[in-house]
Amino acid sequence: MRILYVIVCGFLLLPSFLQAQTSISVSGVIRNKESGETIIGASVAAPAQKRGVYSNEYGFYSLSLAYSQDSLELRISLPGFRTESRKVLPVKAVKLDVDLSVASLSEVVIEAEGVAQQVNSTQMSVERITMTEARKIPALFGEVDIIKTLQLKPGVTSGSEGSSGIFVRGGGPDQNLVLLDNTVVYNPSHLFGFFSTFNSDAVKDVKLYKGGFPAQYGGRLSSVIDVKMNEGNRKQFSGSGGLGLITSRLTLEGPLRLSRPEDGRPARASYIVSGRRTYVDVFTRLINEAQQDNENFNEIPDYFFYDFNAKVNYQLSDKDQLFLSGYFGRDKFAFNDNDFDFNFNWGNANATLRWNHLFSPKLFLNTSASVADYEYIIRNRFDIFSFSIGSRITDGGLRTDFTWLPDPRHTVRFGAQGTYHRFIVGRLDAGAADSSFSFNAGDKYYGTELGAYIEDDIEISERVSLNAGLRLSAFRTDSAWYFNPEPRAALKVSLTKRVSFKASYARMVQYLHLVANSANSLPTDVWYPSTSGVPPQGSHQVAGGITVGLGDEWIVSNEVYYKWLQNQIDFRDGANLFVNTDLESEFVFGRGWTYGNEFYIERTQGQVTGWVGYTLAWAWRQFDGTVNTGGEENPGIINSGSRFHPRNDARHTVNVVLIYDISRRLSLSSAWDYRSGNAITLPVGRFWGFGPDFLTNSGSIPLQIPDYPARNSFRMPAYHRMDVGLVIRFFPKWGEADLNISAYNAYNRRNPYFIFFEPQLNADNIPIGNKAKQVALFPIIPSVTFNFKF
């Protein structure tokens, strides 16, 4: 490990020992000509010098070129937009902003990363999703969901039928860092996991990092999902929305003219507001009212969720820009009558204030302050007695990131961040209306998480490039102080112009842990900090692969990976997780490892687009008592110390997505998803024994006691389904519209959701055995959604 640190530090110091050649700098911002919004991932290239860069998440680019006595031609391009050419004079610094026009065939082009960009980028194990792509893929209830779209990529699986949770390369649901405009979203789902919190109309860009993590990211082991919001139309007022079976949404955006327009130029400020709400509760209330006089009718509980996104940006000067963005979302579940009330609410609240500053064409700054909050609370009343239980995590964060281009062969990124965490774990309040009884319990924890990083994207030669980085992280609570170095490295070797070999290594450390009482992420899961008795989780991941570009339309890749996991947390058998003021006594610690192969082929342009992905993977966990921080009282042994597969271990996963743009008005799409069944624990038999009689509280009664084998030694049946969709577009005078007709689970596959055992009785009602039965959740579900834009 020391050798690795020396190598990484050597690469970071390499710019100081290289003599910079005479060069010129060209920098600027790439924008959408129609809306004035910045564009992510646009290519800015100088073909004569075989050099190029891509605009960052704020649309900014900076390109260093060797000095030339003649003017240099730049080509600016992005799939879905018209390619632009510009000539620049050989002066020391050139500021060049470029507006790209949407191509006439934009309706039939997927704005995915270009083939050349994927082949030439040093970064590997990354997936990018655009909204153009996501909106064409059929979805459950017709609700576009970027998280479910990511589930169709290699190495990513969902927890269960219809869930928006994700498991990446054998990791757990708490090992994914989800960011919305640089702010953490702790529970990115609605409706108990069936929908994500991200309104597609408000989202600009989504990237998923599965490995080879850039040094700027930290705090989770398995993946980073980085979501960027739209900035708002800077040229004119516009809107979009949709009417679906269970949800409707509306987005409004436009310029904020704080002064008189200058020669028709875009406004310096713009805004976007976006809202979404389900309305199933409207219909259930009508049904309940209609059945009030029916004594045999069971009232239907209320349920709905809503989202609200807002963002304002203001260009202070040519070198400074401010952004203020926010998100607020809630799920509300309620059942109320005269004697019994039950209310369950949960949701996220996020806000980010960001400042971009351009010191020079070679130095760019992004500084942000953020607040993140996640809370759930359950309130219950029965007669005169009531109780409430809840949990909450609140963050206040500050981070600053620099991008520095010292010479044409180096792109250096460095920065620091700090986050103050406040945890409320298992808060309980109970009592009687007449004050004859009261009780409260719960714990509060506070933690400070710090990080600093530096990385250098080094072009060693025309064929070889290296990204070397080091992240230093620390975490402090009242009872513990942790400090960890997290080295990162990625290598790219261009074997030919169209073929590249890539390899990466990343060390990650996670200081927050999710206390979950099921295999799927639920609203009642609790975030818990590292303490003196709960060490941080850690991982080492190595990956290697080949990326091949076939023409300008096809990309083929194959990656292999191996990941080691330390200090994995589970719960001892029979653990008490409900209002437990000593949760640490229920934890056990072990290790894990995952490995696999991911094959991927995609067509990014043309009338027929889409991809095929296949993943062959293994995931293991082991709790044999060798990892022990709790003393002899917490030996940490599960499954008799033998290794076992976690529930989300999937041996084979196949994803096929096809989009056929028949014409400007019609598009057909289909998505087929196959994966091996989840690993589960089922009894192999039952025997008779005796247990306490809880009804009479006296003596004991005979009971059937299940005989369980090794943990997760059975497999549920394989999961597979096909979704199909048809998009019919209209072009009225006021804008655009489309009708999205889709069918989820088109061939009505009854996929298993869970398995239970039903007692089998003889003619005398005497138990003679048990029969396993499976419960399926979703049959074929047709849906229709009307989308509009003006």
GROMACS .gro file of N, CA and C in nm, residues 210-303:
model
  282
  210LYS      N    1  -1.986   0.338  -1.125
  210LYS     CA    2  -1.986   0.206  -1.063
  210LYS      C    3  -1.849   0.168  -1.009
  211GLY      N    4  -1.746   0.237  -1.050
  211GLY     CA    5  -1.609   0.208  -1.009
  211GLY      C    6  -1.517   0.315  -1.065
  212GLY      N    7  -1.388   0.305  -1.033
  212GLY     CA    8  -1.294   0.406  -1.079
  212GLY      C    9  -1.336   0.546  -1.039
  213PHE      N   10  -1.383   0.562  -0.916
  213PHE     CA   11  -1.447   0.686  -0.873
  213PHE      C   12  -1.350   0.804  -0.878
  214PRO      N   13  -1.392   0.917  -0.936
  214PRO     CA   14  -1.310   1.038  -0.927
  214PRO      C   15  -1.288   1.076  -0.780
  215ALA      N   16  -1.176   1.140  -0.752
  215ALA     CA   17  -1.138   1.169  -0.614
  215ALA      C   18  -1.233   1.267  -0.546
  216GLN      N   19  -1.314   1.341  -0.622
  216GLN     CA   20  -1.404   1.439  -0.561
  216GLN      C   21  -1.519   1.371  -0.487
  217TYR      N   22  -1.544   1.244  -0.515
  217TYR     CA   23  -1.655   1.173  -0.451
  217TYR      C   24  -1.605   1.084  -0.338
  218GLY      N   25  -1.684   1.077  -0.232
  218GLY     CA   26  -1.651   0.991  -0.120
  218GLY      C   27  -1.771   0.969  -0.031
  219GLY      N   28  -1.757   0.878   0.066
  219GLY     CA   29  -1.863   0.856   0.163
  219GLY      C   30  -1.948   0.735   0.138
  220ARG      N   31  -1.934   0.668   0.023
  220ARG     CA   32  -2.008   0.544  -0.005
  220ARG      C   33  -1.914   0.447  -0.075
  221LEU      N   34  -1.952   0.317  -0.075
  221LEU     CA   35  -1.863   0.214  -0.125
  221LEU      C   36  -1.891   0.170  -0.268
  222SER      N   37  -2.016   0.170  -0.312
  222SER     CA   38  -2.051   0.098  -0.435
  222SER      C   39  -2.077   0.185  -0.556
  223SER      N   40  -2.138   0.302  -0.539
  223SER     CA   41  -2.170   0.382  -0.657
  223SER      C   42  -2.194   0.527  -0.619
  224VAL      N   43  -2.191   0.611  -0.721
  224VAL     CA   44  -2.229   0.753  -0.708
  224VAL      C   45  -2.330   0.783  -0.818
  225ILE      N   46  -2.445   0.835  -0.781
  225ILE     CA   47  -2.546   0.879  -0.877
  225ILE      C   48  -2.552   1.031  -0.868
  226ASP      N   49  -2.499   1.098  -0.970
  226ASP     CA   50  -2.487   1.243  -0.969
  226ASP      C   51  -2.593   1.302  -1.062
  227VAL      N   52  -2.692   1.370  -1.003
  227VAL     CA   53  -2.806   1.425  -1.078
  227VAL      C   54  -2.793   1.577  -1.081
  228LYS      N   55  -2.804   1.634  -1.201
  228LYS     CA   56  -2.800   1.778  -1.218
  228LYS      C   57  -2.937   1.829  -1.263
  229MET      N   58  -2.983   1.938  -1.201
  229MET     CA   59  -3.111   1.997  -1.238
  229MET      C   60  -3.097   2.092  -1.356
  230ASN      N   61  -3.206   2.110  -1.429
  230ASN     CA   62  -3.211   2.212  -1.532
  230ASN      C   63  -3.193   2.350  -1.470
  231GLU      N   64  -3.148   2.445  -1.552
  231GLU     CA   65  -3.122   2.580  -1.502
  231GLU      C   66  -3.232   2.679  -1.536
  232GLY      N   67  -3.316   2.647  -1.631
  232GLY     CA   68  -3.421   2.739  -1.671
  232GLY      C   69  -3.390   2.808  -1.802
  233ASN      N   70  -3.494   2.831  -1.880
  233ASN     CA   71  -3.479   2.895  -2.011
  233ASN      C   72  -3.443   3.042  -1.994
  234ARG      N   73  -3.331   3.085  -2.052
  234ARG     CA   74  -3.284   3.224  -2.037
  234ARG      C   75  -3.337   3.315  -2.147
  235LYS      N   76  -3.411   3.261  -2.243
  235LYS     CA   77  -3.453   3.342  -2.357
  235LYS      C   78  -3.602   3.368  -2.362
  236GLN      N   79  -3.683   3.274  -2.318
  236GLN     CA   80  -3.828   3.295  -2.325
  236GLN      C   81  -3.899   3.208  -2.222
  237PHE      N   82  -4.022   3.249  -2.189
  237PHE     CA   83  -4.103   3.170  -2.096
  237PHE      C   84  -4.149   3.044  -2.166
  238SER      N   85  -4.141   2.930  -2.097
  238SER     CA   86  -4.185   2.803  -2.154
  238SER      C   87  -4.232   2.713  -2.042
  239GLY      N   88  -4.294   2.604  -2.080
  239GLY     CA   89  -4.345   2.510  -1.982
  239GLY      C   90  -4.358   2.372  -2.040
  240SER      N   91  -4.372   2.274  -1.952
  240SER     CA   92  -4.392   2.136  -1.993
  240SER      C   93  -4.463   2.063  -1.881
  241GLY      N   94  -4.516   1.948  -1.912
  241GLY     CA   95  -4.586   1.871  -1.810
  241GLY      C   96  -4.644   1.744  -1.866
  242GLY      N   97  -4.723   1.678  -1.784
  242GLY     CA   98  -4.783   1.553  -1.827
  242GLY      C   99  -4.899   1.514  -1.738
  243LEU      N  100  -4.994   1.440  -1.798
  243LEU     CA  101  -5.108   1.385  -1.726
  243LEU      C  102  -5.103   1.234  -1.739
  244GLY      N  103  -5.088   1.164  -1.625
  244GLY     CA  104  -5.078   1.020  -1.627
  244GLY      C  105  -5.189   0.954  -1.549
  245LEU      N  106  -5.181   0.822  -1.535
  245LEU     CA  107  -5.285   0.748  -1.465
  245LEU      C  108  -5.289   0.779  -1.317
  246ILE      N  109  -5.173   0.797  -1.255
  246ILE     CA  110  -5.171   0.822  -1.110
  246ILE      C  111  -5.100   0.951  -1.073
  247THR      N  112  -5.030   1.014  -1.166
  247THR     CA  113  -4.960   1.138  -1.134
  247THR      C  114  -4.978   1.240  -1.245
  248SER      N  115  -4.962   1.366  -1.206
  248SER     CA  116  -4.954   1.475  -1.302
  248SER      C  117  -4.837   1.564  -1.261
  249ARG      N  118  -4.782   1.635  -1.358
  249ARG     CA  119  -4.667   1.719  -1.329
  249ARG      C  120  -4.672   1.844  -1.416
  250LEU      N  121  -4.605   1.950  -1.369
  250LEU     CA  122  -4.601   2.075  -1.443
  250LEU      C  123  -4.470   2.145  -1.414
  251THR      N  124  -4.405   2.193  -1.519
  251THR     CA  125  -4.280   2.265  -1.506
  251THR      C  126  -4.290   2.398  -1.580
  252LEU      N  127  -4.249   2.506  -1.515
  252LEU     CA  128  -4.248   2.638  -1.575
  252LEU      C  129  -4.108   2.696  -1.563
  253GLU      N  130  -4.061   2.761  -1.668
  253GLU     CA  131  -3.927   2.819  -1.666
  253GLU      C  132  -3.923   2.941  -1.756
  254GLY      N  133  -3.823   3.026  -1.733
  254GLY     CA  134  -3.811   3.144  -1.815
  254GLY      C  135  -3.706   3.239  -1.764
  255PRO      N  136  -3.684   3.348  -1.835
  255PRO     CA  137  -3.583   3.447  -1.796
  255PRO      C  138  -3.633   3.536  -1.684
  256LEU      N  139  -3.540   3.583  -1.603
  256LEU     CA  140  -3.567   3.686  -1.504
  256LEU      C  141  -3.492   3.811  -1.548
  257ARG      N  142  -3.564   3.907  -1.604
  257ARG     CA  143  -3.499   4.026  -1.658
  257ARG      C  144  -3.494   4.132  -1.548
  258LEU      N  145  -3.376   4.143  -1.489
  258LEU     CA  146  -3.355   4.240  -1.383
  258LEU      C  147  -3.317   4.377  -1.438
  259SER      N  148  -3.293   4.380  -1.569
  259SER     CA  149  -3.264   4.507  -1.635
  259SER      C  150  -3.312   4.494  -1.780
  260ARG      N  151  -3.302   4.603  -1.854
  260ARG     CA  152  -3.346   4.602  -1.992
  260ARG      C  153  -3.257   4.508  -2.074
  261PRO      N  154  -3.316   4.428  -2.165
  261PRO     CA  155  -3.236   4.337  -2.247
  261PRO      C  156  -3.136   4.413  -2.333
  262GLU      N  157  -3.019   4.352  -2.353
  262GLU     CA  158  -2.913   4.413  -2.430
  262GLU      C  159  -2.906   4.348  -2.568
  263ASP      N  160  -2.958   4.419  -2.670
  263ASP     CA  161  -2.948   4.373  -2.809
  263ASP      C  162  -3.001   4.231  -2.827
  264GLY      N  163  -3.108   4.198  -2.758
  264GLY     CA  164  -3.168   4.067  -2.774
  264GLY      C  165  -3.091   3.953  -2.711
  265ARG      N  166  -2.989   3.983  -2.631
  265ARG     CA  167  -2.909   3.878  -2.568
  265ARG      C  168  -2.992   3.808  -2.460
  266PRO      N  169  -2.955   3.684  -2.427
  266PRO     CA  170  -3.027   3.613  -2.320
  266PRO      C  171  -3.021   3.690  -2.189
  267ALA      N  172  -3.122   3.672  -2.106
  267ALA     CA  173  -3.124   3.736  -1.976
  267ALA      C  174  -3.010   3.681  -1.889
  268ARG      N  175  -2.965   3.763  -1.798
  268ARG     CA  176  -2.858   3.720  -1.708
  268ARG      C  177  -2.909   3.622  -1.603
  269ALA      N  178  -3.038   3.617  -1.583
  269ALA     CA  179  -3.095   3.530  -1.480
  269ALA      C  180  -3.210   3.450  -1.538
  270SER      N  181  -3.233   3.332  -1.482
  270SER     CA  182  -3.346   3.249  -1.523
  270SER      C  183  -3.392   3.166  -1.404
  271TYR      N  184  -3.508   3.106  -1.419
  271TYR     CA  185  -3.565   3.025  -1.312
  271TYR      C  186  -3.633   2.903  -1.371
  272ILE      N  187  -3.653   2.803  -1.287
  272ILE     CA  188  -3.734   2.687  -1.321
  272ILE      C  189  -3.802   2.638  -1.194
  273VAL      N  190  -3.931   2.610  -1.203
  273VAL     CA  191  -4.007   2.549  -1.093
  273VAL      C  192  -4.079   2.428  -1.150
  274SER      N  193  -4.079   2.320  -1.074
  274SER     CA  194  -4.138   2.196  -1.123
  274SER      C  195  -4.208   2.124  -1.009
  275GLY      N  196  -4.329   2.077  -1.034
  275GLY     CA  197  -4.405   2.007  -0.932
  275GLY      C  198  -4.468   1.880  -0.986
  276ARG      N  199  -4.486   1.783  -0.899
  276ARG     CA  200  -4.549   1.656  -0.935
  276ARG      C  201  -4.630   1.605  -0.816
  277ARG      N  202  -4.748   1.547  -0.846
  277ARG     CA  203  -4.831   1.493  -0.738
  277ARG      C  204  -4.914   1.375  -0.787
  278THR      N  205  -4.927   1.277  -0.700
  278THR     CA  206  -5.021   1.168  -0.729
  278THR      C  207  -5.160   1.211  -0.683
  279TYR      N  208  -5.261   1.148  -0.743
  279TYR     CA  209  -5.398   1.182  -0.703
  279TYR      C  210  -5.484   1.057  -0.683
  280VAL      N  211  -5.421   0.947  -0.645
  280VAL     CA  212  -5.498   0.827  -0.612
  280VAL      C  213  -5.589   0.855  -0.492
  281ASP      N  214  -5.541   0.938  -0.399
  281ASP     CA  215  -5.621   0.966  -0.280
  281ASP      C  216  -5.752   1.036  -0.313
  282VAL      N  217  -5.755   1.111  -0.422
  282VAL     CA  218  -5.880   1.178  -0.461
  282VAL      C  219  -5.989   1.075  -0.491
  283PHE      N  220  -5.951   0.970  -0.561
  283PHE     CA  221  -6.049   0.867  -0.597
  283PHE      C  222  -6.084   0.779  -0.477
  284THR      N  223  -5.985   0.746  -0.393
  284THR     CA  224  -6.015   0.661  -0.278
  284THR      C  225  -6.108   0.733  -0.180
  285ARG      N  226  -6.095   0.865  -0.167
  285ARG     CA  227  -6.184   0.939  -0.078
  285ARG      C  228  -6.327   0.938  -0.132
  286LEU      N  229  -6.342   0.951  -0.262
  286LEU     CA  230  -6.475   0.944  -0.321
  286LEU      C  231  -6.539   0.807  -0.298
  287ILE      N  232  -6.459   0.702  -0.310
  287ILE     CA  233  -6.510   0.567  -0.285
  287ILE      C  234  -6.550   0.551  -0.141
  288ASN      N  235  -6.468   0.601  -0.048
  288ASN     CA  236  -6.499   0.591   0.095
  288ASN      C  237  -6.628   0.665   0.129
  289GLU      N  238  -6.646   0.783   0.071
  289GLU     CA  239  -6.768   0.860   0.097
  289GLU      C  240  -6.891   0.789   0.043
  290ALA      N  241  -6.875   0.727  -0.074
  290ALA     CA  242  -6.990   0.656  -0.134
  290ALA      C  243  -7.028   0.532  -0.055
  291GLN      N  244  -6.935   0.476   0.022
  291GLN     CA  245  -6.960   0.352   0.095
  291GLN      C  246  -6.979   0.374   0.246
  292GLN      N  247  -7.007   0.498   0.286
  292GLN     CA  248  -7.019   0.527   0.428
  292GLN      C  249  -7.129   0.446   0.496
  293ASP      N  250  -7.236   0.418   0.426
  293ASP     CA  251  -7.349   0.346   0.486
  293ASP      C  252  -7.336   0.195   0.475
  294ASN      N  253  -7.229   0.147   0.416
  294ASN     CA  254  -7.207   0.003   0.400
  294ASN      C  255  -7.126  -0.048   0.517
  295GLU      N  256  -7.187  -0.126   0.606
  295GLU     CA  257  -7.120  -0.172   0.727
  295GLU      C  258  -7.008  -0.271   0.695
  296ASN      N  259  -7.018  -0.340   0.582
  296ASN     CA  260  -6.918  -0.442   0.548
  296ASN      C  261  -6.801  -0.385   0.468
  297PHE      N  262  -6.803  -0.256   0.444
  297PHE     CA  263  -6.698  -0.195   0.363
  297PHE      C  264  -6.580  -0.155   0.451
  298ASN      N  265  -6.460  -0.195   0.410
  298ASN     CA  266  -6.338  -0.155   0.479
  298ASN      C  267  -6.282  -0.029   0.413
  299GLU      N  268  -6.270   0.076   0.492
  299GLU     CA  269  -6.226   0.203   0.437
  299GLU      C  270  -6.086   0.193   0.377
  300ILE      N  271  -6.064   0.257   0.264
  300ILE     CA  272  -5.935   0.257   0.196
  300ILE      C  273  -5.849   0.369   0.253
  301PRO      N  274  -5.727   0.339   0.295
  301PRO     CA  275  -5.640   0.445   0.351
  301PRO      C  276  -5.605   0.549   0.246
  302ASP      N  277  -5.571   0.668   0.293
  302ASP     CA  278  -5.523   0.776   0.206
  302ASP      C  279  -5.374   0.757   0.178
  303TYR      N  280  -5.336   0.781   0.054
  303TYR     CA  281  -5.193   0.785   0.023
  303TYR      C  282  -5.171   0.877  -0.095
   0.00000   0.00000   0.00000
